[in-house]
Amino acid sequence: AAQPIAITVQNTAGRMSAQYDFAALDNAFEQLGGYLAQALDSAQGGRAVSQRELLAAFAEQGAAFCYPSALNPSLAAAWLNVDAPELPDAQWFLLAVKDGGVALYLAGTECYRCETAVSAAALEAALDSYQPDGSFFAFEDSSGAYKQAAALSLITPQTALVDAIAANPCEARFVASLASSLGFNPYGDAKYIDPAGTTSFTETTHALSVTAGGRVSFQVSEPLERFQSAADSRESRVEAARELLSTISGGTLGEARLYLTDVSEQDGQTVCTFAYFLNGVYVSAIEPAAVTFEGTRITSASIVLRTLQPAALLPPAQAAAILRGGQPLALRYVERGEGDLTAAWKG
């Protein structure tokens, strides 16, 4: 659930980056994710650093991983099957070769550095297998074209992104299959279809509704062993939320994926939020999915189901020129018309 949306490598020859491309991201994460896991598992001696030191570290040999939003390192570690010490939330996780070792830098609302047990020689060998592709951070550009963009806006070679089509998969057969997978009898008395086309299923312990527009709402009114996290921890709740949304979506997302973007905790409730990404690009046109917990128990879930399939972008330098100062430069899928998505640069 906690997967990066960009990975960039700096070696002695230059920089190579994977961004806006699921296949390239998956390959880079498979090759380099183990080093991030080892760094998180062995991180110690943390201290705050200045942004100047952070940016200098990004220019060193290393590998950096960007997540959809600032997340606690424990969630990134859980996805990699390791534990991490208590550290500040971060969006960027940088492994930098420093002083004969490998330092872990965290970039979020604050900048942080930890020492790790990662072998510098092993990481350098992995980095050397990549060829520069012309990518760079906005702060590394000397032309002035990206002076309005946030320093860590990652600029990659023009991506062959095209428009996309978003289809509603919630036809009658899918709704019946969904109801059955969540423990309802899709053909019994618990089913009701209202005049607006919303299909509802109600049992004494839980309820499900699916609107004609594809919005799925699931409520659990009493504790059910099936709908709870394995342990009373943030990491377990995220995994339980991911599994429930996977069950609800039932393979209907097409080429899109749901990525964890937020975990909020307040007044005994935890809300795990997941957003749609297509080709590694955030789909802002579709409302994020959310799963709510009270303790270990899931109490509700909601998701707007869409099947997304890819269908000339403004060059990034031109897009950067119209940003307000300090805004991050990133691609988004936005809604152009009903069922029509288009890729666009957003600050």
Short mmCIF file of C-alpha atoms in Angstrom, two decimals:
data_model
loop_
_atom_site.label_atom_id
_atom_site.label_comp_id
_atom_site.label_asym_id
_atom_site.label_seq_id
_atom_site.Cartn_x
_atom_site.Cartn_y
_atom_site.Cartn_z
CA ALA A 1 0.00 0.00 0.00
CA ALA A 2 2.86 2.38 0.84
CA GLN A 3 4.68 2.43 -2.49
CA PRO A 4 6.79 5.20 -4.06
CA ILE A 5 5.57 7.20 -7.04
CA ALA A 6 9.09 8.26 -8.06
CA ILE A 7 12.57 6.73 -7.66
CA THR A 8 15.72 8.55 -8.70
CA VAL A 9 19.32 7.34 -8.77
CA GLN A 10 22.44 9.50 -8.77
CA ASN A 11 25.76 7.83 -9.64
CA THR A 12 29.14 9.08 -10.89
CA ALA A 13 27.78 9.33 -14.45
CA GLY A 14 24.62 11.30 -13.68
CA ARG A 15 20.96 10.84 -12.74
CA MET A 16 18.35 8.26 -13.79
CA SER A 17 14.73 8.44 -12.65
CA ALA A 18 11.59 6.32 -12.77
CA GLN A 19 8.41 8.40 -12.65
CA TYR A 20 4.98 8.38 -14.35
CA ASP A 21 5.56 4.77 -15.45
CA PHE A 22 4.41 1.78 -13.37
CA ALA A 23 6.69 -0.70 -15.15
CA ALA A 24 9.81 1.44 -14.61
CA LEU A 25 8.84 2.12 -10.99
CA ASP A 26 8.22 -1.55 -10.26
CA ASN A 27 11.57 -2.52 -11.76
CA ALA A 28 13.51 0.16 -9.87
CA PHE A 29 11.76 -0.67 -6.59
CA GLU A 30 12.51 -4.36 -7.06
CA GLN A 31 16.19 -3.57 -7.56
CA LEU A 32 16.61 -0.88 -4.87
CA GLY A 33 13.81 -1.41 -2.35
CA GLY A 34 15.94 -3.85 -0.37
CA TYR A 35 18.44 -1.10 0.41
CA LEU A 36 15.64 1.14 1.68
CA ALA A 37 14.38 -1.73 3.84
CA GLN A 38 17.83 -2.25 5.34
CA ALA A 39 18.24 1.48 5.95
CA LEU A 40 14.89 1.80 7.74
CA ASP A 41 15.55 -1.33 9.78
CA SER A 42 18.98 -0.13 10.94
CA ALA A 43 18.40 3.63 11.21
CA GLN A 44 19.83 5.22 14.34
CA GLY A 45 21.29 8.45 15.71
CA GLY A 46 18.72 10.68 14.05
CA ARG A 47 19.15 14.46 13.97
CA ALA A 48 17.49 17.40 12.25
CA VAL A 49 19.36 18.97 9.33
CA SER A 50 18.96 22.11 7.27
CA GLN A 51 17.39 22.15 3.83
CA ARG A 52 20.79 23.19 2.48
CA GLU A 53 22.38 20.02 3.83
CA LEU A 54 19.46 17.95 2.55
CA LEU A 55 19.74 19.29 -1.00
CA ALA A 56 23.50 18.77 -0.95
CA ALA A 57 22.87 15.14 -0.01
CA PHE A 58 20.49 14.72 -2.97
CA ALA A 59 23.40 15.69 -5.23
CA GLU A 60 25.59 12.90 -3.80
CA GLN A 61 25.63 9.32 -5.06
CA GLY A 62 22.47 7.67 -3.80
CA ALA A 63 18.91 6.54 -4.36
CA ALA A 64 15.78 8.48 -3.39
CA PHE A 65 12.19 7.31 -3.06
CA CYS A 66 9.21 9.67 -3.21
CA TYR A 67 5.81 8.66 -1.77
CA PRO A 68 2.43 10.20 -2.69
CA SER A 69 2.40 12.24 0.53
CA ALA A 70 4.28 12.54 3.80
CA LEU A 71 3.93 9.21 5.62
CA ASN A 72 5.40 7.78 8.77
CA PRO A 73 8.49 5.69 7.99
CA SER A 74 6.96 2.78 9.89
CA LEU A 75 4.40 2.40 7.06
CA ALA A 76 7.08 2.34 4.37
CA ALA A 77 8.98 -0.18 6.50
CA ALA A 78 5.92 -2.41 7.00
CA TRP A 79 5.43 -2.69 3.22
CA LEU A 80 9.06 -3.91 3.08
CA ASN A 81 8.53 -6.36 5.98
CA VAL A 82 10.92 -4.60 8.37
CA ASP A 83 10.56 -2.36 11.43
CA ALA A 84 11.63 1.27 11.66
CA PRO A 85 12.35 3.39 14.74
CA GLU A 86 10.12 6.34 15.58
CA LEU A 87 10.98 8.98 12.97
CA PRO A 88 9.29 12.09 11.54
CA ASP A 89 6.85 11.76 8.65
CA ALA A 90 8.49 12.16 5.26
CA GLN A 91 7.61 12.19 1.57
CA TRP A 92 11.16 11.69 0.29
CA PHE A 93 13.46 8.94 1.62
CA LEU A 94 17.05 9.38 0.44
CA LEU A 95 19.91 6.91 0.77
CA ALA A 96 23.10 8.94 0.27
CA VAL A 97 26.67 7.66 0.22
CA LYS A 98 28.38 9.81 2.88
CA ASP A 99 31.67 9.50 4.76
CA GLY A 100 32.25 5.89 3.78
CA GLY A 101 28.75 4.82 4.79
CA VAL A 102 25.13 5.34 3.79
CA ALA A 103 22.97 7.98 5.49
CA LEU A 104 19.18 7.98 5.44
CA TYR A 105 17.66 11.43 4.87
CA LEU A 106 13.96 12.14 5.40
CA ALA A 107 12.35 15.13 3.72
CA GLY A 108 8.94 16.22 4.96
CA THR A 109 7.86 19.26 6.93
CA GLU A 110 11.27 18.90 8.56
CA CYS A 111 14.54 17.44 7.32
CA TYR A 112 16.17 14.58 9.21
CA ARG A 113 19.29 12.39 8.92
CA CYS A 114 20.02 8.93 10.36
CA GLU A 115 23.01 6.64 10.08
CA THR A 116 22.42 3.14 8.70
CA ALA A 117 24.12 -0.23 8.38
CA VAL A 118 23.76 -0.26 4.56
CA SER A 119 27.02 -1.08 2.80
CA ALA A 120 28.24 1.88 0.74
CA ALA A 121 30.09 -0.46 -1.63
CA ALA A 122 27.00 -2.59 -2.24
CA LEU A 123 24.77 0.44 -2.84
CA GLU A 124 27.32 2.05 -5.18
CA ALA A 125 27.52 -1.18 -7.20
CA ALA A 126 23.74 -1.20 -7.57
CA LEU A 127 23.69 2.47 -8.58
CA ASP A 128 26.36 1.96 -11.23
CA SER A 129 24.04 -0.34 -13.18
CA TYR A 130 21.88 2.66 -14.17
CA GLN A 131 22.48 4.94 -17.15
CA PRO A 132 21.74 8.68 -16.93
CA ASP A 133 18.53 9.71 -18.68
CA GLY A 134 18.66 13.50 -18.43
CA SER A 135 16.36 13.77 -15.41
CA PHE A 136 17.06 16.34 -12.70
CA PHE A 137 15.62 18.13 -9.69
CA ALA A 138 14.43 21.70 -10.06
CA PHE A 139 17.19 22.85 -7.68
CA GLU A 140 19.81 21.28 -9.98
CA ASP A 141 18.71 23.26 -13.04
CA SER A 142 20.90 26.24 -13.96
CA SER A 143 18.76 27.53 -16.82
CA GLY A 144 16.26 29.31 -14.59
CA ALA A 145 13.34 27.55 -16.29
CA TYR A 146 12.33 25.83 -13.04
CA LYS A 147 13.00 28.62 -10.54
CA GLN A 148 9.28 28.80 -9.67
CA ALA A 149 9.04 25.08 -8.87
CA ALA A 150 9.72 23.51 -5.45
CA ALA A 151 13.34 22.42 -5.11
CA LEU A 152 12.51 18.69 -5.10
CA SER A 153 10.26 18.77 -8.17
CA LEU A 154 11.67 15.88 -10.20
CA ILE A 155 11.86 16.59 -13.93
CA THR A 156 12.05 13.50 -16.13
CA PRO A 157 12.29 13.13 -19.93
CA GLN A 158 8.96 13.77 -21.66
CA THR A 159 6.69 10.89 -20.76
CA ALA A 160 4.48 9.31 -23.41
CA LEU A 161 1.29 9.88 -21.42
CA VAL A 162 -2.04 9.93 -23.19
CA ASP A 163 -5.59 10.66 -22.13
CA ALA A 164 -7.56 8.07 -20.22
CA ILE A 165 -11.09 6.70 -20.10
CA ALA A 166 -12.81 6.12 -16.75
CA ALA A 167 -15.67 3.62 -16.85
CA ASN A 168 -18.13 2.74 -14.08
CA PRO A 169 -17.88 -1.05 -13.48
CA CYS A 170 -20.91 -1.32 -11.16
CA GLU A 171 -23.31 -3.24 -13.36
CA ALA A 172 -25.74 -5.80 -11.86
CA ARG A 173 -23.47 -8.85 -12.05
CA PHE A 174 -20.59 -7.02 -10.41
CA VAL A 175 -22.82 -5.71 -7.60
CA ALA A 176 -24.12 -9.23 -6.91
CA SER A 177 -20.56 -10.60 -6.81
CA LEU A 178 -19.45 -7.76 -4.51
CA ALA A 179 -22.35 -8.39 -2.11
CA SER A 180 -21.53 -12.09 -1.97
CA SER A 181 -17.83 -11.40 -1.30
CA LEU A 182 -18.79 -9.25 1.71
CA GLY A 183 -21.13 -11.84 3.22
CA PHE A 184 -24.53 -10.78 1.85
CA ASN A 185 -27.05 -12.92 -0.01
CA PRO A 186 -27.30 -11.00 -3.31
CA TYR A 187 -30.69 -12.54 -4.10
CA GLY A 188 -32.36 -12.55 -0.66
CA ASP A 189 -34.70 -10.22 1.17
CA ALA A 190 -31.78 -8.08 2.35
CA LYS A 191 -31.51 -6.55 -1.15
CA TYR A 192 -33.32 -3.35 -2.13
CA ILE A 193 -33.02 -1.10 -5.20
CA ASP A 194 -34.36 2.44 -4.79
CA PRO A 195 -35.80 4.63 -7.59
CA ALA A 196 -32.41 6.34 -8.10
CA GLY A 197 -30.79 3.00 -8.87
CA THR A 198 -28.90 2.57 -5.59
CA THR A 199 -28.64 -1.10 -4.61
CA SER A 200 -28.57 -1.77 -0.87
CA PHE A 201 -27.98 -4.90 1.21
CA THR A 202 -28.69 -4.85 4.95
CA GLU A 203 -27.91 -7.38 7.66
CA THR A 204 -28.03 -6.91 11.43
CA THR A 205 -24.25 -6.50 11.62
CA HIS A 206 -23.30 -4.73 8.38
CA ALA A 207 -24.72 -2.93 5.36
CA LEU A 208 -23.66 -2.21 1.78
CA SER A 209 -24.89 0.30 -0.78
CA VAL A 210 -23.80 0.83 -4.38
CA THR A 211 -25.09 3.86 -6.25
CA ALA A 212 -25.78 3.94 -9.97
CA GLY A 213 -22.78 6.28 -10.23
CA GLY A 214 -20.41 3.69 -8.77
CA ARG A 215 -20.03 4.91 -5.17
CA VAL A 216 -19.70 1.98 -2.77
CA SER A 217 -20.41 2.52 0.93
CA PHE A 218 -19.89 -0.24 3.50
CA GLN A 219 -20.89 0.00 7.17
CA VAL A 220 -20.13 -2.41 10.02
CA SER A 221 -22.30 -1.79 13.08
CA GLU A 222 -21.08 -4.66 15.29
CA PRO A 223 -17.66 -6.31 15.70
CA LEU A 224 -16.99 -8.93 13.01
CA GLU A 225 -13.75 -10.89 13.08
CA ARG A 226 -13.42 -10.68 9.31
CA PHE A 227 -13.48 -6.89 9.28
CA GLN A 228 -10.75 -5.93 11.70
CA SER A 229 -6.99 -5.50 11.76
CA ALA A 230 -4.74 -8.30 12.98
CA ALA A 231 -3.19 -6.07 15.65
CA ASP A 232 -3.77 -2.71 17.33
CA SER A 233 -1.18 -0.88 15.24
CA ARG A 234 -1.13 1.66 12.45
CA GLU A 235 0.62 -0.79 10.14
CA SER A 236 -1.98 -3.55 10.71
CA ARG A 237 -4.87 -1.16 10.14
CA VAL A 238 -3.37 -0.01 6.83
CA GLU A 239 -3.01 -3.62 5.68
CA ALA A 240 -6.58 -4.47 6.72
CA ALA A 241 -7.84 -1.39 4.86
CA ARG A 242 -5.87 -2.34 1.75
CA GLU A 243 -7.28 -5.88 1.82
CA LEU A 244 -10.88 -4.64 2.20
CA LEU A 245 -10.54 -2.17 -0.69
CA SER A 246 -9.00 -4.92 -2.80
CA THR A 247 -12.03 -7.12 -2.06
CA ILE A 248 -14.46 -4.31 -2.87
CA SER A 249 -12.76 -3.27 -6.11
CA GLY A 250 -12.60 -6.91 -7.22
CA GLY A 251 -10.09 -6.41 -10.00
CA THR A 252 -12.13 -3.65 -11.67
CA LEU A 253 -9.55 -0.84 -11.55
CA GLY A 254 -8.12 -1.55 -14.97
CA GLU A 255 -4.56 -0.23 -15.19
CA ALA A 256 -4.98 2.00 -12.13
CA ARG A 257 -3.73 1.31 -8.61
CA LEU A 258 -4.77 2.52 -5.17
CA TYR A 259 -1.88 4.05 -3.22
CA LEU A 260 -1.92 4.97 0.46
CA THR A 261 -1.88 8.76 0.82
CA ASP A 262 -2.82 9.41 4.45
CA VAL A 263 -3.39 7.85 7.88
CA SER A 264 -5.12 10.16 10.35
CA GLU A 265 -5.84 9.36 14.00
CA GLN A 266 -8.27 11.35 16.14
CA ASP A 267 -10.66 10.66 19.02
CA GLY A 268 -10.10 6.91 18.91
CA GLN A 269 -10.72 6.68 15.17
CA THR A 270 -8.21 5.97 12.42
CA VAL A 271 -8.91 6.82 8.78
CA CYS A 272 -6.76 5.28 6.04
CA THR A 273 -7.01 7.13 2.73
CA PHE A 274 -6.06 5.71 -0.68
CA ALA A 275 -5.98 7.56 -4.01
CA TYR A 276 -6.13 6.38 -7.60
CA PHE A 277 -2.90 6.45 -9.63
CA LEU A 278 -2.63 5.67 -13.34
CA ASN A 279 0.80 5.26 -14.94
CA GLY A 280 2.18 6.56 -11.65
CA VAL A 281 0.15 9.78 -11.99
CA TYR A 282 -2.31 10.89 -9.31
CA VAL A 283 -5.92 10.85 -10.56
CA SER A 284 -7.33 13.92 -8.82
CA ALA A 285 -10.63 13.62 -10.71
CA ILE A 286 -11.72 10.63 -8.57
CA GLU A 287 -12.46 11.04 -4.87
CA PRO A 288 -9.98 9.05 -2.72
CA ALA A 289 -11.16 5.90 -0.97
CA ALA A 290 -11.32 5.79 2.84
CA VAL A 291 -11.53 3.09 5.49
CA THR A 292 -12.39 4.03 9.10
CA PHE A 293 -11.44 2.07 12.22
CA GLU A 294 -12.38 2.23 15.88
CA GLY A 295 -9.51 0.45 17.57
CA THR A 296 -8.94 -2.66 15.48
CA ARG A 297 -12.51 -2.77 14.13
CA ILE A 298 -13.44 -1.51 10.67
CA THR A 299 -16.58 0.62 10.98
CA SER A 300 -16.94 1.96 7.45
CA ALA A 301 -15.42 2.11 3.99
CA SER A 302 -16.18 4.16 0.91
CA ILE A 303 -14.84 4.17 -2.63
CA VAL A 304 -15.91 5.47 -6.01
CA LEU A 305 -15.20 2.58 -8.38
CA ARG A 306 -13.75 3.33 -11.79
CA THR A 307 -12.04 1.20 -14.41
CA LEU A 308 -9.21 3.32 -15.82
CA GLN A 309 -7.54 2.69 -19.16
CA PRO A 310 -5.03 4.95 -20.91
CA ALA A 311 -6.54 6.56 -24.10
CA ALA A 312 0.98 15.80 -26.17
CA LEU A 313 1.57 17.17 -22.98
CA LEU A 314 2.79 20.68 -22.33
CA PRO A 315 6.61 20.45 -21.96
CA PRO A 316 7.60 20.60 -18.26
CA ALA A 317 9.73 23.75 -18.67
CA GLN A 318 6.72 25.65 -20.03
CA ALA A 319 4.52 24.34 -17.25
CA ALA A 320 7.08 25.45 -14.64
CA ALA A 321 7.11 28.97 -16.05
CA ILE A 322 3.49 29.56 -15.04
CA LEU A 323 3.78 28.23 -11.48
CA ARG A 324 3.60 30.42 -8.41
CA GLY A 325 6.95 30.36 -6.63
CA GLY A 326 7.73 27.24 -4.59
CA GLN A 327 4.93 25.04 -5.92
CA PRO A 328 5.78 21.40 -6.70
CA LEU A 329 5.63 20.52 -10.39
CA ALA A 330 3.82 17.21 -10.93
CA LEU A 331 1.47 15.50 -13.35
CA ARG A 332 -2.17 14.85 -12.48
CA TYR A 333 -5.06 13.18 -14.26
CA VAL A 334 -7.95 15.67 -14.19
CA GLU A 335 -11.50 15.34 -15.48
CA ARG A 336 -12.12 16.87 -18.90
CA GLY A 337 -15.67 15.58 -19.27
CA GLU A 338 -17.85 12.77 -17.99
CA GLY A 339 -15.75 9.60 -18.13
CA ASP A 340 -12.87 11.48 -19.80
CA LEU A 341 -9.55 12.09 -18.05
CA THR A 342 -6.64 14.09 -19.37
CA ALA A 343 -3.06 14.37 -18.10
CA ALA A 344 -2.02 17.88 -17.06
CA TRP A 345 0.73 19.60 -15.13
CA LYS A 346 -0.43 20.92 -11.76
CA GLY A 347 1.29 23.05 -9.15
#
